[in-house]
Amino acid sequence: MSELIKHECGIAQLRLLKPLSYYKEKYGTAFYGINKMYLMMEKQHNRGQDGAGLASIKLDVKPGNRYISRVRSNAAQPIQDIFEKVNNRINQGLKENPEWLKSAELQKENLPYLGELYLGHVRYGTFGKNSIENVHPFLRQNNWMHRNLIVAGNFNLTNVNELFDKLVSLGQHPKEKADTITVMEKIGHFLDSEVEKLYKKLKSKGFNKQQASPHIVEQIKVHKILRKASKDWDGGYVMAGMLGHGDAFVLRDPNGIRPAYYYMDDEIVVTASERPVIQTAFNVAYDDVKELKPGQAIITQKNGEVYFKQIIEAKERKACSFERIYFSRGSDAEIYTERKKLGSLLMPEVLKAIDFDTINSVFSFIPNTAETSFYGMVEAAQDELNRQKNQAILKEKENLTDERLSEILAHRLRTEKIAVKDAKLRTFITEDSSRDDLVAHVYDVTYGVVKPTDNLVVIDDSIVRGTTLKKSILKMLDRLNPKKIIIVSSAPQIRYPDCYGIDMARIDDFVAFKAAKALHQDRGTYDEVIESIYKKCVAQKDLPSAEVENHVKEFYQYFSASEISSKIATLLSDDSISTEVEVIYQSIENLHEACPKNLGDWYFTGNYPTPGGNKVVNRAFMNFYEGKEDRAY
């Protein structure tokens, strides 16, 4: 993606089902779990590079010994930072006590982070909040082992304010109105209630607190706690947690918006945000890694037993399509195929734009995430070139010479690496013209491969704000002096804010919104339309989420997708661009054809899968109309 969109987050949870001595004997180290967590977190660094955290729990620890360890970092390279801290603590202990090296039991007893249960997290900081206090996992501490709660998630809730108010009505005093704190306190409230209820029941049978503890471990029902806690959540989420005594869970939202995958055998139970992460870290087959179902939780008990529970009734599956287009690792077999398909489905529109002149066209991509879609587009272009060759041969078959046949067959599709992304350029100069000049050079180009008679076709995975295209990429491509520049987006036009975990909150940032705005201004309908939509949004402001409609759709209904794409091309190519520019976006229909399992398309269509989404988009429009730069959620 030519312009970074921040996305939260990635999770990894691992439960070792055997004693640590087993892993030391079989794999040569008692640090098997820590090593695997490092691999899984590093393989998900694409999901978050602003912060990382790791928590571990030791099972069956004697009172007085530490059994929970946690380390978090918001350093420049947070994953490396936290594991360097972990390794330093462990190496220091082993250096001072070399006799521990031979005994997994001594290592567990004396070294931090060495346990049977792990939870890791990587995150992008959103709207400026990237202090260490905002880095997961979060810890809710208590002297009762069962009431200790560790939570991390890949999520965003649309109704945090309402959930916060409910916590207050329960007599709680949350330390801040953040979604992670709110979620943790909500789970924590029902965890406390469950433990208290079990204790009273055991007390009535004559058990004291010490005697009751092991029975609480056996009787506590995590799925009941999750069912009560998540009852009013509205949003996209994968919530992972661990209880101090050793139970663990991962819960997915009922629409399957955010991704979660798991694998288990007789040695481990592992859950992560991406399938290939598990495949690579544990060397298991694609079919052995399963997807957690929407609304379902995978729960691993302290005794090692695993069960699945439907916590929330599954709703229409609306798994995030942006995961497939951009965020998830392209090494996933399904995602790789889907991204190629996204590229190939664009080819009919590209052929029209170049007037079917594949010979005088150069095909390229904007590094690096659009590369797979580029392969799909090139394969489709090669099919067209082969069709043209066959047509030429059949047309000239009566008079075809060896020389002419060789000339026809010699035609090759011209693919080049045109755009080259340099390292981030930084400046201490805040004066606009100086900064803009540096931004314009974020990308460089390969000179000498494009002729003035060539069309230049460049594919990107998405065009969101268009800022980097306008200030950098198009200016650099224009230096090559092609006949025409065609910018292709493997994603449809992004028209609406996200509210489920991707940092796209302000509607007036989107170039598609700016294009529709310009078209309304051209037609003289702008003031009337925005006034009408604003009044409808305001009228619904205090309605329950379930009764709110997305009135922002009306802003786009006057124009076809191609009209908006044409206006986007005009907005992106100012007077400094001498070459004709055309912009081609993916269609919604083709998106669904390429990604049939991930039909969550609210960014493009405004069809939000949860009621809270409509409330957010209307709030975003009101902020725009009122000139506020506030986020919509």
XYZ file of C-alpha atoms in Angstrom:
633
model
C 0.000 0.000 0.000
C 1.478 3.323 -1.040
C 0.057 5.026 2.050
C 0.145 3.346 5.427
C -3.129 2.487 7.105
C -2.716 1.446 10.692
C -4.454 -1.671 11.824
C -4.792 -3.294 15.166
C -3.623 -5.960 15.937
C -2.217 -9.506 16.047
C -2.529 -12.113 18.797
C -0.772 -15.372 19.589
C -1.752 -17.733 22.389
C 0.078 -20.942 23.227
C -0.643 -23.642 25.796
C 1.939 -26.367 26.362
C 0.129 -29.575 27.271
C 3.181 -31.480 28.543
C 5.603 -30.769 31.400
C 8.534 -28.526 30.431
C 10.875 -31.502 30.882
C 9.125 -33.143 27.912
C 10.075 -30.283 25.580
C 13.604 -30.174 26.958
C 14.045 -33.864 26.229
C 12.357 -33.846 22.805
C 13.391 -30.429 21.450
C 16.515 -29.815 23.499
C 15.199 -26.840 25.450
C 12.705 -25.945 28.131
C 12.324 -22.603 26.338
C 10.332 -24.233 23.534
C 7.254 -22.112 24.311
C 9.162 -18.821 24.458
C 10.908 -19.597 21.164
C 7.614 -20.399 19.441
C 6.018 -17.215 20.778
C 8.868 -15.181 19.330
C 8.358 -16.842 15.955
C 4.593 -16.272 15.952
C 4.866 -12.655 17.004
C 7.628 -11.892 14.525
C 5.635 -13.553 11.741
C 2.755 -11.193 12.583
C 4.778 -7.982 12.695
C 2.822 -6.927 9.585
C -0.159 -6.499 11.903
C 1.500 -4.061 14.287
C 4.869 -2.410 14.728
C 4.122 0.248 17.346
C 3.965 -2.005 20.378
C 4.284 -5.595 21.539
C 3.685 -7.524 24.726
C 4.075 -10.996 26.158
C 2.550 -12.584 29.260
C 3.178 -16.040 30.693
C 1.631 -18.180 33.427
C 3.291 -20.984 35.345
C 0.955 -23.786 36.421
C 0.853 -25.394 39.868
C 3.191 -22.926 41.548
C 3.525 -22.961 45.340
C 2.134 -19.948 47.228
C 4.703 -17.180 47.580
C 6.274 -17.822 44.171
C 5.636 -15.596 41.196
C 3.539 -17.306 38.547
C 2.602 -14.441 36.187
C 5.203 -12.555 34.145
C 4.520 -9.764 31.694
C 6.724 -7.578 29.506
C 5.623 -4.818 27.127
C 7.410 -2.411 24.808
C 6.661 0.552 22.568
C 10.274 0.829 21.394
C 11.181 1.259 17.731
C 11.406 -2.537 17.331
C 9.100 -3.720 20.101
C 9.135 -7.478 19.410
C 12.919 -7.628 19.478
C 12.927 -5.386 22.538
C 10.634 -7.557 24.665
C 12.422 -10.790 23.791
C 15.794 -9.187 24.438
C 14.502 -8.322 27.917
C 13.213 -11.876 28.379
C 16.484 -13.408 27.198
C 18.595 -11.101 29.359
C 16.655 -12.063 32.492
C 16.896 -15.768 31.682
C 20.575 -15.689 30.674
C 21.491 -13.758 33.800
C 19.795 -16.392 35.968
C 21.492 -19.268 34.154
C 24.896 -17.570 34.298
C 24.619 -17.101 38.035
C 23.152 -20.597 38.580
C 24.604 -22.979 35.944
C 23.186 -25.976 37.827
C 19.725 -24.980 36.551
C 20.733 -25.754 32.973
C 20.133 -29.493 33.332
C 16.780 -29.268 35.091
C 13.587 -27.971 33.456
C 11.932 -28.031 36.881
C 14.565 -25.740 38.410
C 14.358 -23.423 35.431
C 10.596 -23.144 35.757
C 10.825 -22.595 39.496
C 13.464 -19.881 39.324
C 13.363 -18.163 35.915
C 10.733 -15.600 34.829
C 8.581 -16.074 31.693
C 9.154 -19.830 31.682
C 5.686 -21.327 31.952
C 3.083 -23.466 30.207
C 0.729 -20.713 29.035
C 1.578 -17.685 26.883
C -0.251 -14.739 25.358
C 1.459 -12.399 22.908
C 0.270 -9.282 21.114
C 1.455 -6.867 18.430
C -0.301 -3.553 17.809
C -0.468 -0.361 15.879
C -1.171 2.681 18.000
C -4.300 4.567 16.954
C -5.025 8.291 17.133
C -1.841 9.121 19.028
C -2.265 6.659 21.883
C 0.966 4.711 21.879
C 2.174 5.013 25.455
C 3.282 1.856 27.218
C -0.024 1.885 29.156
C -1.867 1.231 25.889
C 0.200 -1.829 24.945
C -1.401 -5.269 25.428
C -1.645 -7.672 27.211
C -3.545 -5.944 30.007
C -3.390 -7.379 33.520
C -6.079 -7.278 36.206
C -4.440 -8.409 39.424
C -5.889 -10.049 42.506
C -4.558 -12.074 45.451
C -6.985 -14.835 44.535
C -5.271 -16.772 41.773
C -8.544 -17.366 39.918
C -9.353 -13.667 39.756
C -6.157 -12.664 37.979
C -7.074 -11.853 34.389
C -4.815 -11.169 31.393
C -6.456 -9.873 28.204
C -5.231 -8.961 24.715
C -7.213 -8.490 21.550
C -7.476 -7.548 17.914
C -10.597 -5.452 18.074
C -12.515 -2.233 18.194
C -15.911 -1.769 19.815
C -18.331 0.885 18.571
C -20.238 1.251 21.852
C -17.499 1.774 24.455
C -19.380 4.700 26.022
C -22.466 2.587 26.682
C -20.376 -0.288 28.051
C -18.488 2.107 30.299
C -21.748 3.484 31.677
C -22.941 -0.054 32.437
C -19.759 -0.755 34.390
C -20.345 2.395 36.420
C -23.928 1.299 37.078
C -22.507 -1.968 38.462
C -20.599 0.067 41.030
C -17.210 -0.114 39.289
C -14.832 2.799 38.751
C -12.807 2.047 35.579
C -9.571 4.032 35.398
C -10.219 5.156 31.818
C -12.790 4.951 29.034
C -10.728 2.764 26.685
C -12.157 -0.268 24.915
C -9.506 -2.686 26.220
C -9.930 -1.541 29.825
C -13.706 -1.667 29.441
C -13.616 -5.200 28.013
C -11.230 -6.431 30.699
C -13.295 -4.944 33.510
C -16.465 -6.390 32.013
C -14.944 -9.884 31.902
C -13.371 -9.284 35.309
C -16.714 -8.348 36.850
C -18.331 -11.620 35.810
C -15.183 -13.567 36.696
C -15.383 -12.154 40.225
C -19.074 -13.017 40.391
C -18.474 -16.592 39.230
C -15.648 -17.171 41.700
C -17.687 -15.647 44.547
C -20.690 -17.787 43.681
C -18.604 -20.977 43.592
C -16.912 -20.088 46.879
C -20.233 -19.494 48.666
C -21.483 -22.825 47.368
C -18.361 -24.608 48.618
C -18.411 -22.698 51.915
C -21.936 -23.970 52.572
C -20.498 -27.478 52.292
C -17.864 -26.768 54.929
C -14.874 -25.784 52.795
C -12.620 -22.909 53.880
C -10.991 -20.592 51.307
C -7.817 -22.624 51.002
C -9.733 -25.869 50.585
C -12.141 -24.276 48.114
C -9.470 -23.032 45.670
C -8.751 -26.290 43.811
C -12.472 -27.000 43.526
C -13.066 -23.532 42.042
C -10.418 -24.335 39.414
C -12.296 -27.505 38.487
C -15.767 -25.952 38.487
C -15.270 -22.515 36.956
C -17.012 -22.208 33.583
C -15.187 -19.720 31.370
C -17.832 -19.863 28.654
C -20.486 -18.658 31.100
C -18.321 -15.685 32.053
C -17.729 -14.819 28.380
C -21.403 -15.183 27.538
C -22.400 -12.633 30.195
C -19.481 -10.272 29.532
C -19.882 -10.105 25.743
C -23.655 -9.775 25.699
C -23.649 -6.091 24.681
C -20.411 -5.860 22.691
C -20.819 -4.237 19.257
C -17.822 -4.385 16.981
C -15.251 -6.623 15.379
C -13.049 -8.572 17.734
C -10.900 -11.508 18.605
C -10.475 -11.433 22.373
C -7.851 -13.603 24.030
C -7.386 -14.097 27.742
C -5.849 -16.150 30.509
C -6.960 -16.668 34.103
C -4.323 -16.810 36.807
C -4.853 -20.485 37.614
C -4.327 -21.540 33.967
C -7.605 -21.493 32.026
C -7.354 -19.698 28.660
C -9.758 -18.565 25.957
C -10.015 -16.919 22.546
C -13.387 -15.500 21.481
C -14.333 -14.304 17.977
C -17.078 -11.802 17.142
C -20.396 -13.192 15.813
C -19.906 -11.761 12.293
C -16.367 -13.134 12.008
C -15.073 -9.649 11.199
C -11.623 -10.181 12.685
C -9.676 -13.395 11.924
C -8.640 -16.214 14.258
C -7.057 -19.618 13.541
C -6.085 -22.506 15.798
C -4.191 -25.794 15.828
C -3.901 -28.467 18.487
C -2.281 -31.849 19.013
C -1.135 -33.792 22.070
C 1.668 -31.280 22.769
C 0.171 -27.829 22.172
C -2.929 -25.707 21.672
C -2.155 -22.591 19.659
C -4.260 -19.705 18.349
C -3.160 -16.790 16.148
C -4.542 -14.079 13.897
C -3.153 -15.726 10.768
C -3.012 -19.274 9.454
C 0.491 -19.290 7.885
C 1.957 -18.047 11.171
C 0.916 -21.317 12.822
C 1.932 -23.362 9.778
C 5.430 -21.890 9.751
C 6.069 -21.829 13.496
C 4.967 -25.436 14.044
C 5.551 -26.943 10.584
C 1.983 -28.191 10.156
C -0.152 -28.610 7.054
C -2.632 -26.034 5.771
C -5.629 -28.300 6.404
C -4.584 -28.932 10.013
C -4.995 -25.256 10.948
C -8.673 -24.464 11.503
C -10.581 -21.196 11.521
C -12.410 -20.296 14.718
C -16.098 -19.911 13.897
C -17.921 -16.585 14.346
C -19.271 -16.143 17.875
C -17.316 -19.164 19.067
C -14.688 -19.485 21.803
C -11.898 -22.014 22.080
C -11.315 -22.659 25.782
C -8.347 -24.538 27.218
C -8.828 -25.613 30.813
C -6.109 -25.758 33.402
C -6.168 -29.576 33.152
C -5.372 -29.353 29.434
C -8.813 -30.253 28.130
C -10.012 -28.161 25.184
C -13.601 -27.407 24.306
C -15.488 -25.081 21.963
C -18.584 -23.098 22.924
C -20.910 -20.890 20.928
C -20.773 -17.800 23.126
C -22.837 -15.525 20.896
C -25.231 -16.672 18.199
C -23.467 -16.463 14.840
C -24.760 -13.767 12.523
C -24.258 -13.218 8.813
C -20.563 -13.796 8.113
C -18.909 -10.500 7.217
C -15.233 -11.311 7.538
C -13.080 -8.282 6.713
C -12.163 -8.157 3.019
C -9.271 -5.776 3.736
C -7.557 -8.690 5.481
C -7.448 -10.424 2.108
C -6.537 -7.362 0.052
C -3.804 -5.970 2.240
C -3.337 -6.750 5.931
C -2.880 -10.513 6.231
C 0.306 -12.224 5.150
C 0.235 -13.079 1.466
C 1.886 -16.435 2.169
C -1.512 -17.870 3.144
C -2.494 -20.206 0.303
C -6.050 -18.874 0.044
C -5.062 -15.231 0.301
C -2.370 -15.609 -2.356
C -4.912 -17.073 -4.768
C -7.462 -14.384 -3.938
C -5.006 -11.538 -4.483
C -4.039 -12.922 -7.870
C -7.721 -13.167 -8.731
C -8.231 -9.516 -7.729
C -5.552 -8.550 -10.224
C -6.836 -10.703 -13.065
C -10.436 -9.467 -12.690
C -9.267 -5.895 -13.337
C -7.804 -6.751 -16.721
C -10.918 -6.133 -18.878
C -11.054 -2.500 -17.674
C -7.301 -2.125 -18.090
C -7.502 -3.390 -21.674
C -10.122 -0.767 -22.473
C -7.930 1.924 -20.948
C -4.933 0.949 -23.135
C -7.156 0.365 -26.170
C -6.044 -3.303 -26.173
C -2.510 -2.213 -27.088
C -0.540 -4.744 -25.040
C 2.535 -4.302 -27.218
C 2.973 -0.622 -26.350
C 2.175 -0.977 -22.670
C 4.389 -1.479 -19.631
C 2.921 -3.205 -16.560
C 4.214 -2.643 -13.039
C 3.156 -2.377 -9.387
C 3.631 -0.179 -6.365
C 5.710 -2.123 -3.842
C 5.284 -4.296 -1.994
C 1.854 -5.564 -1.061
C 0.414 -5.149 -4.567
C 2.909 -7.591 -6.032
C 0.628 -10.641 -5.877
C -2.271 -8.789 -7.538
C 0.231 -7.704 -10.173
C 0.996 -11.349 -10.978
C -2.706 -12.012 -11.498
C -3.092 -8.960 -13.710
C -0.057 -9.959 -15.792
C -1.351 -13.506 -16.292
C -4.633 -12.086 -17.601
C -2.712 -9.666 -19.821
C -0.641 -12.544 -21.164
C -3.855 -14.388 -22.033
C -4.964 -11.325 -24.005
C -1.603 -11.099 -25.788
C -1.851 -14.791 -26.735
C -5.351 -14.155 -28.072
C -3.999 -11.306 -30.192
C -1.222 -13.541 -31.517
C -3.684 -16.287 -32.437
C -5.928 -13.757 -34.154
C -3.015 -12.351 -36.167
C -1.863 -15.835 -37.215
C -5.363 -16.883 -38.319
C -5.877 -13.616 -40.186
C -2.614 -13.967 -42.124
C -2.502 -17.755 -42.425
C -2.786 -17.760 -46.231
C 0.329 -15.617 -46.700
C 2.167 -16.281 -43.445
C 5.955 -16.569 -43.788
C 8.399 -17.967 -41.218
C 9.760 -14.480 -40.704
C 6.311 -13.007 -40.073
C 5.337 -15.899 -37.753
C 8.521 -15.354 -35.734
C 7.721 -11.650 -35.556
C 4.209 -12.328 -34.183
C 5.409 -14.934 -31.667
C 8.233 -12.665 -30.483
C 5.836 -10.224 -28.884
C 6.268 -10.342 -25.125
C 4.369 -8.724 -22.333
C 6.458 -5.883 -20.949
C 6.684 -6.005 -17.161
C 9.113 -3.823 -15.244
C 9.808 -2.728 -11.688
C 9.072 0.950 -12.167
C 8.310 2.333 -8.702
C 10.998 1.931 -6.054
C 10.216 2.858 -2.453
C 13.110 4.422 -0.591
C 13.620 4.406 3.150
C 11.457 6.840 5.066
C 12.641 10.385 4.553
C 12.489 12.527 7.660
C 12.877 16.257 8.093
C 13.008 18.619 11.048
C 11.811 21.427 8.767
C 8.098 22.080 9.268
C 7.714 24.636 6.481
C 5.181 23.128 4.020
C 7.035 23.543 0.734
C 10.192 21.921 2.165
C 8.212 19.003 3.573
C 6.201 18.512 0.366
C 9.382 18.418 -1.690
C 10.766 15.622 0.491
C 7.469 13.683 0.461
C 7.550 13.848 -3.340
C 10.761 11.809 -3.267
C 9.576 8.943 -1.054
C 9.372 6.910 -4.282
C 11.878 6.786 -7.090
C 11.476 5.302 -10.566
C 13.453 3.127 -12.957
C 14.497 5.260 -15.890
C 14.992 4.192 -19.504
C 12.397 1.410 -19.853
C 9.301 3.462 -20.770
C 8.995 5.110 -24.181
C 6.862 8.191 -25.014
C 4.603 5.877 -27.045
C 3.937 3.564 -24.084
C 1.006 3.244 -21.742
C 2.198 2.767 -18.167
C -0.082 0.525 -16.075
C 0.702 0.482 -12.346
C -1.338 -1.506 -9.807
C -1.684 -0.678 -6.105
C -3.678 -2.717 -3.586
C -5.850 0.263 -2.618
C -6.162 4.007 -2.972
C -7.491 5.461 0.253
C -6.520 9.095 0.737
C -4.518 9.437 -2.458
C -1.940 11.648 -0.742
C 1.144 9.623 -1.648
C -0.100 9.117 -5.192
C -0.589 12.841 -5.696
C 2.510 14.128 -3.936
C 4.984 11.427 -4.874
C 4.127 8.516 -7.147
C 2.382 10.306 -10.012
C 5.019 13.023 -10.092
C 7.768 10.405 -10.355
C 5.921 8.354 -12.996
C 5.284 11.518 -15.015
C 9.058 12.020 -15.292
C 9.189 8.902 -17.479
C 7.060 10.742 -20.042
C 4.694 7.887 -21.009
C 1.754 8.388 -23.348
C -0.713 7.592 -20.552
C -0.592 6.538 -16.890
C -3.211 4.079 -15.641
C -3.329 3.627 -11.862
C -5.176 0.449 -10.905
C -6.552 -0.360 -7.435
C -7.178 -3.994 -6.542
C -9.692 -2.731 -3.938
C -12.910 -0.826 -4.676
C -13.323 2.858 -3.779
C -13.058 3.370 -0.023
C -15.989 5.621 0.841
C -16.857 4.954 4.485
C -14.927 4.876 7.778
C -14.056 1.651 9.496
C -14.935 1.131 13.144
C -13.814 -2.453 13.722
C -10.059 -2.140 14.095
C -8.612 -0.363 11.059
C -7.562 3.236 11.559
C -9.858 4.899 9.010
C -12.126 7.131 11.054
C -12.517 10.454 9.242
C -14.738 10.371 6.181
C -13.371 13.559 4.613
C -9.881 11.989 4.420
C -10.994 9.633 1.642
C -10.248 10.680 -1.911
C -13.532 9.041 -3.035
C -15.435 11.341 -0.659
C -13.500 14.353 -1.959
C -14.335 13.317 -5.519
C -18.069 13.002 -4.768
C -17.897 16.368 -3.015
C -16.267 17.938 -6.104
C -18.892 16.383 -8.391
C -21.691 17.840 -6.246
C -19.987 21.220 -6.401
C -19.695 20.939 -10.197
C -23.430 20.278 -10.438
C -24.469 22.872 -7.877
C -26.057 20.267 -5.570
C -23.473 20.286 -2.798
C -25.071 22.583 -0.202
C -28.513 21.049 -0.580
C -27.288 17.446 -0.322
C -24.986 17.826 2.674
C -27.622 19.858 4.549
C -30.211 17.145 3.952
C -27.892 14.306 5.043
C -26.708 16.227 8.083
C -30.257 16.813 9.329
C -31.089 13.117 8.931
C -27.958 12.142 10.861
C -28.716 14.582 13.665
C -32.300 13.301 13.893
C -30.946 9.806 14.610
C -28.182 10.858 16.996
C -29.887 9.667 20.163
C -31.684 6.635 18.740
C -30.656 3.123 19.798
C -28.008 1.751 17.432
C -30.387 -0.872 16.033
C -32.714 1.864 14.718
C -30.035 3.965 12.994
C -29.688 4.012 9.186
C -26.621 4.928 7.160
C -27.708 8.158 5.455
C -24.205 8.892 4.147
C -24.895 6.497 1.272
C -27.028 9.282 -0.205
C -23.905 11.381 -0.747
C -22.700 8.927 -3.414
C -25.976 7.774 -4.968
C -26.016 10.528 -7.600
C -22.875 9.286 -9.356
C -21.661 6.079 -10.977
C -18.447 4.462 -9.769
C -16.743 5.402 -13.047
C -17.710 9.067 -12.627
C -16.138 9.119 -9.186
C -13.010 7.346 -10.504
C -12.660 9.946 -13.262
C -12.944 12.779 -10.771
C -10.364 11.073 -8.530
C -7.951 11.025 -11.485
C -8.527 14.760 -11.923
C -7.942 15.478 -8.236
C -4.741 13.440 -8.143
C -3.172 14.847 -11.299
C -2.661 18.582 -10.825
C -1.173 21.031 -13.328
C 2.335 19.713 -12.670
C 1.409 16.365 -14.299
C 1.718 16.535 -18.088
C 0.657 12.930 -18.821
C -2.977 11.828 -19.090
C -3.957 9.907 -15.950
C -6.742 7.349 -15.573
C -7.732 5.602 -12.348
C -9.396 2.177 -12.331
C -10.914 0.689 -9.193
C -12.031 -2.872 -8.509
C -15.782 -3.426 -8.620
C -17.713 -4.694 -5.600
C -18.923 -7.677 -7.634
C -15.363 -8.677 -8.548
C -14.221 -8.256 -4.948
C -16.835 -10.759 -3.828
C -15.941 -13.130 -6.648
C -12.270 -13.058 -5.672
C -12.850 -13.263 -1.907
C -16.066 -15.284 -1.529
C -15.531 -16.102 2.163
C -14.749 -12.545 3.234
C -17.780 -10.484 2.282
C -17.264 -7.687 4.815
C -17.293 -4.705 2.450
C -18.538 -1.806 4.608
C -15.589 0.415 3.646
C -16.810 0.309 0.058
C -20.595 -0.097 0.331
C -21.532 1.338 3.714
C -23.228 -1.971 4.606
C -22.030 -2.259 8.199
C -22.425 -5.703 9.797
C -23.304 -4.344 13.254
C -25.750 -1.600 14.297
C -22.940 0.446 15.785
C -21.401 0.910 12.332
C -24.301 3.041 11.105
C -24.015 5.223 14.174
C -20.278 5.699 13.545
C -20.637 6.660 9.873
C -23.356 9.205 10.665
C -21.188 10.645 13.438
C -18.293 10.885 10.963
C -20.471 12.870 8.565
C -21.654 15.191 11.334
C -18.033 15.805 12.329
C -17.234 16.681 8.717
C -20.218 19.029 8.416
C -19.434 20.732 11.738
C -15.748 21.109 10.885
C -14.607 18.890 13.737
C -11.495 16.759 13.453
C -12.712 14.358 16.131
C -12.780 10.638 15.479
C -16.193 9.098 14.921
C -15.675 6.448 17.612
